[in-house]
Amino acid sequence: MVLQTTLRAFPFLVLAALPAHANPATPEGAARLTAAFQTYLGQTPGVVTVLPQGESYGVTLDFTPLITKGDAAKFSAEISPQQMVLTDQGDGLWGVTQDQPMTFQVSIPGQLDLKGRIAAIKSSGTFDEKLATFRQQSIDMTDMVMDQTMVTDGQVSTVNYTLASGHFETTATPSAVTGVDLVARYTIEKLYEKIVQPLGIDDTTMMDVTVTGSSISSETTATAMQIEGIYQLVAWAVAHPSPEAMQADQAGLKTLLGSAMPLWKNLNGTSTINTVEVATPMGRIGIDKLAVAIDMNGFVSDGRFSEGFTVAGLALPDALVPTWAKDLVPRDFAFEVALSRFDLAAPAALFIAAFDMAKPEPVDDAKGQEMLTALMPEGVVDIALSPGNVASPLYDLRYEGKMSAGPGGVPTGAASITLTGMDQVTAALQAAPDEVKTQAMPVLALVGGMARAADGGGLVWKIDGTTPGKLLVNGMDLAPMLAPAQ
């Protein structure tokens, strides 16, 4: 969402080159604005139109001429012109408003047909020349519809997607170091998606799946976002629309990439979908809440990436779960894994210096190996499993752990697993078919035999693999049992 917001503000970077004091709208001012926009969007006729409108400027940006420069027999696209009103507020601030519908379509003959519309887009914001982005912006959209038809190996599938409404808002402030800090939030109401596709590659039977959600909410924060550097990269791409043009100015691209690094210092966000229902030929799948969280650093030496998800209130259709297993199916679970102790700045610098778009392989194998070595200067990365759980009406399984691993080495680490409800799980399996019991019961007995009583009740397994060649579970070394037979 933050990157989308950044690119949405991209055309307005031109305002930073204009006088930082309030001026009435004039033909001369419109001409200056037009020339400034064309600096980043090119000279293609019809893309930029600026006209004085009283105290403001009416701006129309039509991107269709830019995206249809290729072979129309292979690709065509159209997006309705974006119409905005710009008002010079003085001191480097510009008021920007928009109130219009929007339509778009993309076609790849024989492969893809995509059409969409938004009944109304209403936005207002203040663009700050010093920040090179919107100090604040609010956008409201209603009745968003997208219809997509895809053809793969002669088989046709369709997707119909609608959203009743969406509200988006962003704020930006100067970063303590460089760039800007951005916060973006959005909420969407009444999600609907219908998918119709063949059951298999050689099966013409169509499968119909419908997904609904009551609402979606998201919040994303970026620190030290290098907005001007990102803008310059977008402008370079616009100015070099063909592979030949790109290859001719690789040096310019390398310079811009280096200036834009590390893109951002940190980017993190969370998204939550409420009351999800999936109607399938096998029955209904329901989720009360589905949440996803991502946290990542930019191309910095202190590399970090984590992703987690939480599911609450999972319900599966009867056709998928036998009666004896209904209470064994998890209703709630949470999982998050984090990677750290790696370096993204060094391999990025090596890549920028080495790549050559004129070659079949832009980076040769030797340089690729050097980049891998730079990625893991200590030869390993740390992988952390944050505290999580899997729970059903019968049990609650909780876990956490950490390990260090790298190419050519033996992973080391430790973990803790706690389970309440082992007796209930064992009792439920008594009703399972014999072929299930004969496989599951010995495993439960073996695992349960290695457990210890947990302080808060239930069972606990303390796993210690910090010493190469040993794997301790509650002090018992399992390495000899896991070693291959001689």
CSV table of C-alpha atoms in Angstrom, one decimal:
chain,number,residue,atom,x,y,z
A,1,MET,CA,0.0,0.0,0.0
A,2,VAL,CA,2.9,2.4,0.8
A,3,LEU,CA,4.5,1.7,-2.5
A,4,GLN,CA,1.2,2.2,-4.3
A,5,THR,CA,0.8,5.5,-2.5
A,6,THR,CA,4.4,6.5,-3.5
A,7,LEU,CA,3.8,5.8,-7.1
A,8,ARG,CA,0.4,7.6,-7.0
A,9,ALA,CA,2.2,10.8,-5.9
A,10,PHE,CA,4.9,10.3,-8.5
A,11,PRO,CA,3.5,12.8,-11.1
A,12,PHE,CA,3.4,15.5,-8.6
A,13,LEU,CA,7.1,15.6,-8.0
A,14,VAL,CA,7.1,18.2,-10.8
A,15,LEU,CA,5.6,20.6,-8.3
A,16,ALA,CA,8.9,20.8,-6.5
A,17,ALA,CA,10.5,22.5,-9.4
A,18,LEU,CA,7.9,25.4,-9.4
A,19,PRO,CA,8.0,28.6,-7.4
A,20,ALA,CA,7.2,28.0,-3.7
A,21,HIS,CA,4.7,30.8,-3.3
A,22,ALA,CA,1.0,31.1,-4.1
A,23,ASN,CA,0.2,32.4,-7.7
A,24,PRO,CA,-3.1,32.8,-9.5
A,25,ALA,CA,-3.6,30.3,-12.3
A,26,THR,CA,-2.4,31.6,-15.7
A,27,PRO,CA,-1.7,30.3,-19.2
A,28,GLU,CA,2.0,30.7,-18.5
A,29,GLY,CA,1.6,28.7,-15.2
A,30,ALA,CA,-0.2,26.0,-17.1
A,31,ALA,CA,2.6,25.8,-19.7
A,32,ARG,CA,5.2,25.5,-16.9
A,33,LEU,CA,3.2,22.7,-15.3
A,34,THR,CA,2.8,20.9,-18.6
A,35,ALA,CA,6.5,21.1,-19.3
A,36,ALA,CA,7.3,19.9,-15.7
A,37,PHE,CA,4.9,16.9,-16.0
A,38,GLN,CA,6.4,16.0,-19.4
A,39,THR,CA,9.8,15.9,-17.8
A,40,TYR,CA,8.7,12.7,-16.0
A,41,LEU,CA,5.9,11.4,-18.3
A,42,GLY,CA,7.5,12.2,-21.7
A,43,GLN,CA,6.5,14.2,-24.7
A,44,THR,CA,3.9,11.9,-26.1
A,45,PRO,CA,0.9,14.0,-27.3
A,46,GLY,CA,-2.2,13.7,-25.3
A,47,VAL,CA,-0.6,12.4,-22.1
A,48,VAL,CA,-0.5,15.8,-20.2
A,49,THR,CA,-3.1,18.5,-20.4
A,50,VAL,CA,-3.1,21.5,-18.0
A,51,LEU,CA,-5.6,24.4,-18.2
A,52,PRO,CA,-6.2,27.4,-15.9
A,53,GLN,CA,-9.5,27.2,-14.0
A,54,GLY,CA,-10.0,30.3,-12.0
A,55,GLU,CA,-7.6,30.2,-9.1
A,56,SER,CA,-6.6,26.6,-9.8
A,57,TYR,CA,-5.3,24.4,-12.6
A,58,GLY,CA,-7.2,21.5,-14.2
A,59,VAL,CA,-4.8,18.7,-14.9
A,60,THR,CA,-5.6,15.7,-17.1
A,61,LEU,CA,-3.2,12.8,-17.2
A,62,ASP,CA,-4.0,10.2,-19.9
A,63,PHE,CA,-1.6,7.2,-19.5
A,64,THR,CA,-3.2,5.2,-22.4
A,65,PRO,CA,-0.8,6.6,-25.1
A,66,LEU,CA,2.2,5.5,-22.9
A,67,ILE,CA,1.1,2.0,-22.3
A,68,THR,CA,-0.1,1.3,-25.8
A,69,LYS,CA,3.2,2.0,-27.6
A,70,GLY,CA,3.9,-1.7,-28.2
A,71,ASP,CA,2.4,-4.1,-30.7
A,72,ALA,CA,-1.4,-3.8,-30.4
A,73,ALA,CA,-1.8,-7.3,-31.9
A,74,LYS,CA,0.0,-8.7,-28.8
A,75,PHE,CA,-1.1,-6.3,-26.1
A,76,SER,CA,-3.6,-3.5,-25.7
A,77,ALA,CA,-4.7,-1.4,-22.7
A,78,GLU,CA,-6.8,1.6,-21.9
A,79,ILE,CA,-7.3,3.5,-18.7
A,80,SER,CA,-9.7,6.5,-18.4
A,81,PRO,CA,-7.8,9.8,-18.1
A,82,GLN,CA,-7.1,11.0,-14.5
A,83,GLN,CA,-8.6,14.5,-13.9
A,84,MET,CA,-7.4,16.6,-11.0
A,85,VAL,CA,-7.5,20.1,-9.7
A,86,LEU,CA,-4.3,21.7,-8.4
A,87,THR,CA,-4.3,24.8,-6.3
A,88,ASP,CA,-1.1,26.6,-5.3
A,89,GLN,CA,-1.3,27.2,-1.6
A,90,GLY,CA,2.1,28.8,-1.2
A,91,ASP,CA,5.1,27.8,0.8
A,92,GLY,CA,5.6,24.8,-1.4
A,93,LEU,CA,2.2,23.3,-0.7
A,94,TRP,CA,-0.4,22.3,-3.3
A,95,GLY,CA,-4.0,21.3,-2.8
A,96,VAL,CA,-4.9,18.3,-5.0
A,97,THR,CA,-8.5,17.1,-5.5
A,98,GLN,CA,-10.2,14.5,-7.7
A,99,ASP,CA,-13.8,13.6,-8.3
A,100,GLN,CA,-14.5,11.2,-11.2
A,101,PRO,CA,-15.3,7.6,-12.2
A,102,MET,CA,-12.6,5.4,-13.6
A,103,THR,CA,-12.5,2.5,-16.2
A,104,PHE,CA,-9.7,0.3,-17.4
A,105,GLN,CA,-9.1,-2.6,-19.6
A,106,VAL,CA,-6.2,-4.9,-20.7
A,107,SER,CA,-6.2,-7.4,-23.5
A,108,ILE,CA,-3.7,-10.0,-24.6
A,109,PRO,CA,-5.4,-11.7,-27.5
A,110,GLY,CA,-6.1,-15.4,-26.9
A,111,GLN,CA,-4.8,-15.2,-23.3
A,112,LEU,CA,-6.3,-12.4,-21.2
A,113,ASP,CA,-9.2,-10.0,-21.2
A,114,LEU,CA,-9.5,-7.7,-18.2
A,115,LYS,CA,-12.0,-5.0,-17.6
A,116,GLY,CA,-12.8,-2.9,-14.6
A,117,ARG,CA,-14.5,0.2,-13.3
A,118,ILE,CA,-14.8,2.4,-10.2
A,119,ALA,CA,-18.1,4.3,-10.0
A,120,ALA,CA,-16.6,7.2,-8.1
A,121,ILE,CA,-13.2,8.3,-6.9
A,122,LYS,CA,-13.2,11.3,-4.5
A,123,SER,CA,-9.8,12.4,-3.1
A,124,SER,CA,-8.2,15.4,-1.5
A,125,GLY,CA,-4.7,16.0,-0.3
A,126,THR,CA,-1.8,18.4,0.3
A,127,PHE,CA,1.3,17.8,-1.8
A,128,ASP,CA,4.4,19.1,0.0
A,129,GLU,CA,7.3,20.0,-2.3
A,130,LYS,CA,9.9,19.6,0.5
A,131,LEU,CA,8.7,16.0,1.1
A,132,ALA,CA,8.2,15.2,-2.6
A,133,THR,CA,4.9,13.5,-1.6
A,134,PHE,CA,1.5,14.1,-0.1
A,135,ARG,CA,1.7,15.5,3.5
A,136,GLN,CA,-1.8,14.0,3.8
A,137,GLN,CA,-4.2,12.4,1.4
A,138,SER,CA,-7.7,10.9,1.7
A,139,ILE,CA,-9.4,8.8,-1.0
A,140,ASP,CA,-12.9,7.3,-1.1
A,141,MET,CA,-14.0,4.8,-3.8
A,142,THR,CA,-17.3,3.2,-4.4
A,143,ASP,CA,-18.6,0.3,-6.5
A,144,MET,CA,-15.3,-1.2,-7.7
A,145,VAL,CA,-15.8,-4.0,-10.3
A,146,MET,CA,-13.3,-6.2,-12.2
A,147,ASP,CA,-14.0,-8.9,-14.7
A,148,GLN,CA,-11.2,-11.2,-15.9
A,149,THR,CA,-11.2,-13.9,-18.5
A,150,MET,CA,-8.1,-16.1,-19.0
A,151,VAL,CA,-7.3,-18.8,-21.5
A,152,THR,CA,-4.7,-21.4,-20.6
A,153,ASP,CA,-4.0,-24.4,-22.9
A,154,GLY,CA,-7.3,-23.8,-24.6
A,155,GLN,CA,-9.3,-23.8,-21.3
A,156,VAL,CA,-11.2,-20.7,-20.2
A,157,SER,CA,-11.5,-19.5,-16.6
A,158,THR,CA,-13.2,-16.3,-15.3
A,159,VAL,CA,-12.9,-14.1,-12.2
A,160,ASN,CA,-15.5,-11.6,-11.2
A,161,TYR,CA,-14.5,-9.3,-8.4
A,162,THR,CA,-16.4,-6.5,-6.6
A,163,LEU,CA,-15.9,-4.2,-3.6
A,164,ALA,CA,-18.7,-2.0,-2.3
A,165,SER,CA,-16.4,0.8,-1.0
A,166,GLY,CA,-12.9,1.7,0.0
A,167,HIS,CA,-11.4,4.4,2.1
A,168,PHE,CA,-7.6,5.2,1.9
A,169,GLU,CA,-5.6,7.7,3.8
A,170,THR,CA,-1.9,8.5,4.1
A,171,THR,CA,0.4,10.8,6.0
A,172,ALA,CA,4.0,11.7,5.5
A,173,THR,CA,6.6,13.4,7.7
A,174,PRO,CA,10.4,14.0,7.3
A,175,SER,CA,12.5,11.1,8.4
A,176,ALA,CA,15.0,11.6,11.1
A,177,VAL,CA,17.8,10.5,8.8
A,178,THR,CA,16.8,10.8,5.1
A,179,GLY,CA,13.7,10.5,3.0
A,180,VAL,CA,10.3,10.5,4.5
A,181,ASP,CA,8.3,8.3,7.0
A,182,LEU,CA,4.9,7.2,5.6
A,183,VAL,CA,1.8,5.7,7.1
A,184,ALA,CA,-0.9,4.3,4.9
A,185,ARG,CA,-4.3,2.9,6.1
A,186,TYR,CA,-7.2,1.6,4.2
A,187,THR,CA,-10.5,-0.1,4.8
A,188,ILE,CA,-12.7,-2.0,2.3
A,189,GLU,CA,-16.3,-3.1,2.7
A,190,LYS,CA,-18.1,-6.0,1.2
A,191,LEU,CA,-15.7,-8.1,-0.8
A,192,TYR,CA,-17.1,-10.5,-3.4
A,193,GLU,CA,-15.2,-12.7,-5.8
A,194,LYS,CA,-16.4,-15.5,-8.0
A,195,ILE,CA,-14.0,-17.9,-9.8
A,196,VAL,CA,-15.1,-20.3,-12.5
A,197,GLN,CA,-12.4,-22.6,-13.8
A,198,PRO,CA,-11.9,-26.2,-15.1
A,199,LEU,CA,-11.3,-28.9,-12.5
A,200,GLY,CA,-8.1,-30.0,-14.3
A,201,ILE,CA,-6.0,-29.6,-17.4
A,202,ASP,CA,-7.9,-32.3,-19.3
A,203,ASP,CA,-11.2,-31.9,-17.5
A,204,THR,CA,-13.9,-29.7,-19.1
A,205,THR,CA,-16.0,-29.8,-15.9
A,206,MET,CA,-16.2,-26.3,-14.5
A,207,MET,CA,-15.7,-25.6,-10.8
A,208,ASP,CA,-17.5,-22.6,-9.3
A,209,VAL,CA,-16.0,-21.0,-6.1
A,210,THR,CA,-17.4,-17.8,-4.5
A,211,VAL,CA,-15.4,-15.8,-1.8
A,212,THR,CA,-17.0,-13.1,0.3
A,213,GLY,CA,-15.6,-11.0,3.1
A,214,SER,CA,-17.4,-8.4,5.3
A,215,SER,CA,-14.4,-6.1,5.5
A,216,ILE,CA,-10.7,-5.6,5.0
A,217,SER,CA,-8.5,-3.3,7.0
A,218,SER,CA,-4.8,-2.6,6.6
A,219,GLU,CA,-2.1,-0.3,8.0
A,220,THR,CA,1.5,0.0,6.6
A,221,THR,CA,4.4,2.1,7.9
A,222,ALA,CA,7.6,2.9,6.0
A,223,THR,CA,10.5,4.6,7.6
A,224,ALA,CA,13.2,6.6,5.5
A,225,MET,CA,11.4,5.9,2.2
A,226,GLN,CA,13.6,7.2,-0.6
A,227,ILE,CA,10.7,8.7,-2.6
A,228,GLU,CA,12.7,10.9,-4.9
A,229,GLY,CA,15.0,8.0,-5.8
A,230,ILE,CA,12.0,5.8,-6.6
A,231,TYR,CA,10.5,8.6,-8.6
A,232,GLN,CA,13.7,8.9,-10.7
A,233,LEU,CA,13.7,5.1,-11.4
A,234,VAL,CA,10.0,5.4,-12.6
A,235,ALA,CA,10.9,8.4,-14.8
A,236,TRP,CA,13.9,6.4,-16.2
A,237,ALA,CA,11.6,3.5,-17.1
A,238,VAL,CA,9.2,5.9,-18.8
A,239,ALA,CA,12.0,7.5,-20.8
A,240,HIS,CA,13.4,4.1,-21.9
A,241,PRO,CA,10.4,2.1,-23.1
A,242,SER,CA,12.3,-0.5,-25.2
A,243,PRO,CA,15.0,-3.1,-24.3
A,244,GLU,CA,17.3,-1.3,-26.8
A,245,ALA,CA,16.9,2.0,-25.1
A,246,MET,CA,17.4,0.5,-21.6
A,247,GLN,CA,20.6,-1.2,-22.7
A,248,ALA,CA,21.9,2.0,-24.2
A,249,ASP,CA,21.6,3.8,-20.9
A,250,GLN,CA,22.6,1.1,-18.4
A,251,ALA,CA,25.1,3.5,-16.8
A,252,GLY,CA,22.3,5.9,-16.0
A,253,LEU,CA,20.2,3.2,-14.5
A,254,LYS,CA,23.1,2.0,-12.3
A,255,THR,CA,23.6,5.5,-11.0
A,256,LEU,CA,19.9,6.0,-10.2
A,257,LEU,CA,19.7,2.6,-8.5
A,258,GLY,CA,22.7,3.4,-6.3
A,259,SER,CA,21.1,6.8,-5.4
A,260,ALA,CA,17.8,5.2,-4.5
A,261,MET,CA,19.3,2.6,-2.1
A,262,PRO,CA,18.2,1.3,0.4
A,263,LEU,CA,14.7,2.2,-1.0
A,264,TRP,CA,13.5,2.3,2.6
A,265,LYS,CA,14.9,1.6,6.1
A,266,ASN,CA,12.0,-0.5,7.3
A,267,LEU,CA,8.6,-1.4,6.0
A,268,ASN,CA,5.9,-3.2,8.0
A,269,GLY,CA,2.2,-3.7,7.7
A,270,THR,CA,-0.8,-5.7,8.8
A,271,SER,CA,-3.9,-6.7,6.9
A,272,THR,CA,-7.1,-8.3,8.3
A,273,ILE,CA,-10.1,-9.8,6.5
A,274,ASN,CA,-13.2,-10.3,8.6
A,275,THR,CA,-16.0,-12.9,8.2
A,276,VAL,CA,-14.6,-14.8,5.2
A,277,GLU,CA,-16.8,-17.4,3.5
A,278,VAL,CA,-15.8,-19.6,0.6
A,279,ALA,CA,-18.5,-21.5,-1.2
A,280,THR,CA,-17.1,-24.5,-3.0
A,281,PRO,CA,-18.7,-27.6,-4.6
A,282,MET,CA,-17.6,-29.5,-1.5
A,283,GLY,CA,-19.4,-27.1,0.9
A,284,ARG,CA,-18.7,-23.9,2.8
A,285,ILE,CA,-15.4,-22.9,4.3
A,286,GLY,CA,-15.6,-20.1,6.9
A,287,ILE,CA,-13.1,-18.0,8.7
A,288,ASP,CA,-14.0,-15.4,11.4
A,289,LYS,CA,-10.8,-13.5,11.0
A,290,LEU,CA,-7.7,-13.8,8.8
A,291,ALA,CA,-4.7,-11.6,9.5
A,292,VAL,CA,-1.3,-11.2,7.8
A,293,ALA,CA,1.7,-9.3,9.0
A,294,ILE,CA,4.9,-8.4,7.2
A,295,ASP,CA,8.0,-6.6,8.5
A,296,MET,CA,11.1,-6.1,6.3
A,297,ASN,CA,14.1,-3.9,6.2
A,298,GLY,CA,15.3,-2.3,2.9
A,299,PHE,CA,18.6,-3.0,1.2
A,300,VAL,CA,20.6,-2.5,4.3
A,301,SER,CA,23.4,-4.4,6.0
A,302,ASP,CA,21.0,-5.3,8.9
A,303,GLY,CA,18.8,-7.6,6.9
A,304,ARG,CA,15.5,-8.6,8.4
A,305,PHE,CA,12.3,-10.2,7.0
A,306,SER,CA,9.3,-11.6,8.9
A,307,GLU,CA,5.9,-12.8,7.9
A,308,GLY,CA,3.1,-14.1,10.0
A,309,PHE,CA,-0.5,-15.1,9.7
A,310,THR,CA,-3.4,-15.7,12.1
A,311,VAL,CA,-6.6,-17.6,11.5
A,312,ALA,CA,-9.5,-17.5,13.9
A,313,GLY,CA,-12.7,-19.5,13.7
A,314,LEU,CA,-11.9,-21.9,10.8
A,315,ALA,CA,-14.8,-24.0,9.8
A,316,LEU,CA,-14.6,-26.7,7.1
A,317,PRO,CA,-17.4,-28.4,5.2
A,318,ASP,CA,-18.7,-31.8,6.4
A,319,ALA,CA,-17.7,-33.4,3.1
A,320,LEU,CA,-14.0,-32.7,3.8
A,321,VAL,CA,-13.9,-33.8,7.4
A,322,PRO,CA,-15.1,-37.2,8.8
A,323,THR,CA,-17.3,-37.1,11.8
A,324,TRP,CA,-14.6,-38.6,14.2
A,325,ALA,CA,-12.1,-35.9,13.2
A,326,LYS,CA,-14.3,-32.8,13.4
A,327,ASP,CA,-12.9,-31.7,16.8
A,328,LEU,CA,-9.4,-32.5,15.8
A,329,VAL,CA,-9.4,-29.9,13.0
A,330,PRO,CA,-7.7,-26.7,14.2
A,331,ARG,CA,-10.2,-23.8,14.6
A,332,ASP,CA,-7.5,-21.2,15.4
A,333,PHE,CA,-3.8,-21.0,14.6
A,334,ALA,CA,-1.0,-18.4,14.5
A,335,PHE,CA,2.4,-18.7,12.8
A,336,GLU,CA,5.2,-16.2,12.3
A,337,VAL,CA,8.7,-16.8,11.0
A,338,ALA,CA,11.5,-14.2,10.9
A,339,LEU,CA,14.8,-14.2,9.1
A,340,SER,CA,17.8,-12.1,10.2
A,341,ARG,CA,21.6,-12.0,10.3
A,342,PHE,CA,22.0,-11.3,6.6
A,343,ASP,CA,23.2,-8.4,4.5
A,344,LEU,CA,21.2,-7.0,1.6
A,345,ALA,CA,23.3,-3.9,1.0
A,346,ALA,CA,26.5,-5.6,-0.1
A,347,PRO,CA,24.9,-8.0,-2.7
A,348,ALA,CA,22.7,-5.2,-4.0
A,349,ALA,CA,25.8,-3.1,-4.6
A,350,LEU,CA,27.5,-6.0,-6.4
A,351,PHE,CA,24.4,-6.6,-8.5
A,352,ILE,CA,24.2,-3.0,-9.6
A,353,ALA,CA,27.8,-2.8,-10.5
A,354,ALA,CA,27.8,-6.2,-12.4
A,355,PHE,CA,24.5,-6.5,-14.3
A,356,ASP,CA,24.5,-6.2,-18.1
A,357,MET,CA,21.1,-6.3,-19.8
A,358,ALA,CA,22.8,-6.9,-23.2
A,359,LYS,CA,23.9,-10.4,-22.1
A,360,PRO,CA,21.6,-13.5,-22.0
A,361,GLU,CA,22.6,-13.9,-18.3
A,362,PRO,CA,22.7,-10.3,-16.9
A,363,VAL,CA,24.9,-11.6,-14.0
A,364,ASP,CA,27.4,-14.4,-14.5
A,365,ASP,CA,27.8,-17.4,-12.2
A,366,ALA,CA,31.0,-16.2,-10.5
A,367,LYS,CA,29.4,-12.8,-9.6
A,368,GLY,CA,26.3,-14.6,-8.4
A,369,GLN,CA,28.4,-16.7,-6.0
A,370,GLU,CA,30.1,-13.6,-4.8
A,371,MET,CA,26.7,-12.0,-4.1
A,372,LEU,CA,25.6,-15.2,-2.2
A,373,THR,CA,28.7,-14.9,0.0
A,374,ALA,CA,28.0,-11.2,0.6
A,375,LEU,CA,24.4,-12.0,1.5
A,376,MET,CA,25.6,-14.2,4.4
A,377,PRO,CA,28.8,-12.7,5.6
A,378,GLU,CA,28.8,-15.1,8.6
A,379,GLY,CA,27.9,-18.1,6.5
A,380,VAL,CA,24.5,-18.5,8.2
A,381,VAL,CA,21.1,-16.8,8.7
A,382,ASP,CA,19.0,-16.9,11.8
A,383,ILE,CA,15.5,-18.3,11.5
A,384,ALA,CA,13.2,-17.6,14.4
A,385,LEU,CA,9.8,-19.1,14.9
A,386,SER,CA,7.8,-16.7,17.1
A,387,PRO,CA,5.5,-18.0,19.8
A,388,GLY,CA,2.5,-19.4,18.0
A,389,ASN,CA,-0.3,-22.0,18.5
A,390,VAL,CA,-2.7,-24.4,16.9
A,391,ALA,CA,-5.9,-25.0,18.8
A,392,SER,CA,-9.1,-27.0,18.4
A,393,PRO,CA,-12.0,-27.8,20.9
A,394,LEU,CA,-9.8,-30.7,22.2
A,395,TYR,CA,-6.3,-29.3,22.4
A,396,ASP,CA,-4.0,-26.3,22.4
A,397,LEU,CA,-0.5,-26.7,20.9
A,398,ARG,CA,2.0,-23.9,21.5
A,399,TYR,CA,5.5,-23.6,20.1
A,400,GLU,CA,8.5,-21.3,19.5
A,401,GLY,CA,12.1,-21.8,18.4
A,402,LYS,CA,15.2,-20.5,16.7
A,403,MET,CA,17.8,-22.0,14.4
A,404,SER,CA,20.9,-20.9,12.4
A,405,ALA,CA,21.4,-22.4,9.0
A,406,GLY,CA,23.6,-21.9,5.9
A,407,PRO,CA,24.9,-23.7,2.8
A,408,GLY,CA,27.2,-26.5,3.6
A,409,GLY,CA,26.7,-26.4,7.4
A,410,VAL,CA,24.7,-28.4,10.0
A,411,PRO,CA,21.7,-26.3,11.3
A,412,THR,CA,21.7,-25.6,15.0
A,413,GLY,CA,19.0,-24.3,17.2
A,414,ALA,CA,16.4,-24.9,19.9
A,415,ALA,CA,12.6,-25.1,20.3
A,416,SER,CA,9.9,-25.6,22.8
A,417,ILE,CA,6.6,-27.3,22.3
A,418,THR,CA,3.7,-27.4,24.8
A,419,LEU,CA,0.5,-29.4,24.5
A,420,THR,CA,-2.7,-29.5,26.5
A,421,GLY,CA,-5.3,-32.0,25.6
A,422,MET,CA,-3.3,-35.1,24.8
A,423,ASP,CA,-5.8,-37.4,26.5
A,424,GLN,CA,-8.7,-35.8,24.5
A,425,VAL,CA,-6.8,-36.3,21.3
A,426,THR,CA,-6.1,-40.0,22.1
A,427,ALA,CA,-9.8,-40.5,23.0
A,428,ALA,CA,-11.0,-38.9,19.7
A,429,LEU,CA,-8.7,-41.2,17.7
A,430,GLN,CA,-10.3,-44.2,19.2
A,431,ALA,CA,-13.3,-43.5,16.9
A,432,ALA,CA,-11.0,-43.3,13.8
A,433,PRO,CA,-10.9,-46.1,11.2
A,434,ASP,CA,-8.4,-48.9,12.1
A,435,GLU,CA,-5.9,-47.9,9.3
A,436,VAL,CA,-5.7,-44.4,10.9
A,437,LYS,CA,-5.4,-45.7,14.5
A,438,THR,CA,-2.7,-48.2,13.6
A,439,GLN,CA,-0.5,-45.4,12.2
A,440,ALA,CA,-1.4,-42.6,14.7
A,441,MET,CA,-1.5,-44.3,18.0
A,442,PRO,CA,2.2,-45.6,18.0
A,443,VAL,CA,3.4,-42.1,17.0
A,444,LEU,CA,1.4,-40.5,19.9
A,445,ALA,CA,2.7,-43.0,22.3
A,446,LEU,CA,6.3,-42.4,21.2
A,447,VAL,CA,6.0,-38.7,21.3
A,448,GLY,CA,4.1,-38.7,24.6
A,449,GLY,CA,6.8,-40.9,26.2
A,450,MET,CA,9.4,-38.3,25.6
A,451,ALA,CA,7.3,-35.5,27.1
A,452,ARG,CA,7.6,-34.0,30.6
A,453,ALA,CA,4.8,-32.4,32.6
A,454,ALA,CA,4.6,-28.6,32.0
A,455,ASP,CA,4.5,-26.2,34.9
A,456,GLY,CA,1.1,-24.9,33.8
A,457,GLY,CA,-0.3,-28.3,33.0
A,458,GLY,CA,-0.1,-30.4,29.9
A,459,LEU,CA,3.1,-31.7,28.3
A,460,VAL,CA,6.2,-30.0,27.2
A,461,TRP,CA,9.1,-31.0,24.8
A,462,LYS,CA,12.3,-29.0,25.1
A,463,ILE,CA,14.3,-29.5,21.9
A,464,ASP,CA,18.0,-28.6,22.0
A,465,GLY,CA,20.0,-28.9,18.7
A,466,THR,CA,22.6,-26.3,19.6
A,467,THR,CA,25.5,-28.8,19.6
A,468,PRO,CA,26.3,-30.3,16.2
A,469,GLY,CA,25.8,-34.0,16.2
A,470,LYS,CA,23.3,-34.0,19.0
A,471,LEU,CA,19.5,-33.6,19.1
A,472,LEU,CA,18.2,-33.5,22.7
A,473,VAL,CA,14.5,-33.8,23.5
A,474,ASN,CA,14.0,-33.2,27.2
A,475,GLY,CA,17.6,-34.3,27.7
A,476,MET,CA,17.3,-37.5,25.7
A,477,ASP,CA,19.7,-37.6,22.7
A,478,LEU,CA,17.8,-38.8,19.6
A,479,ALA,CA,20.7,-38.4,17.2
A,480,PRO,CA,21.8,-42.1,17.4
A,481,MET,CA,18.2,-43.2,16.6
A,482,LEU,CA,18.0,-40.9,13.6
A,483,ALA,CA,21.4,-41.8,12.1
A,484,PRO,CA,21.2,-43.9,8.9
A,485,ALA,CA,21.8,-47.6,9.4
A,486,GLN,CA,25.3,-48.8,8.6
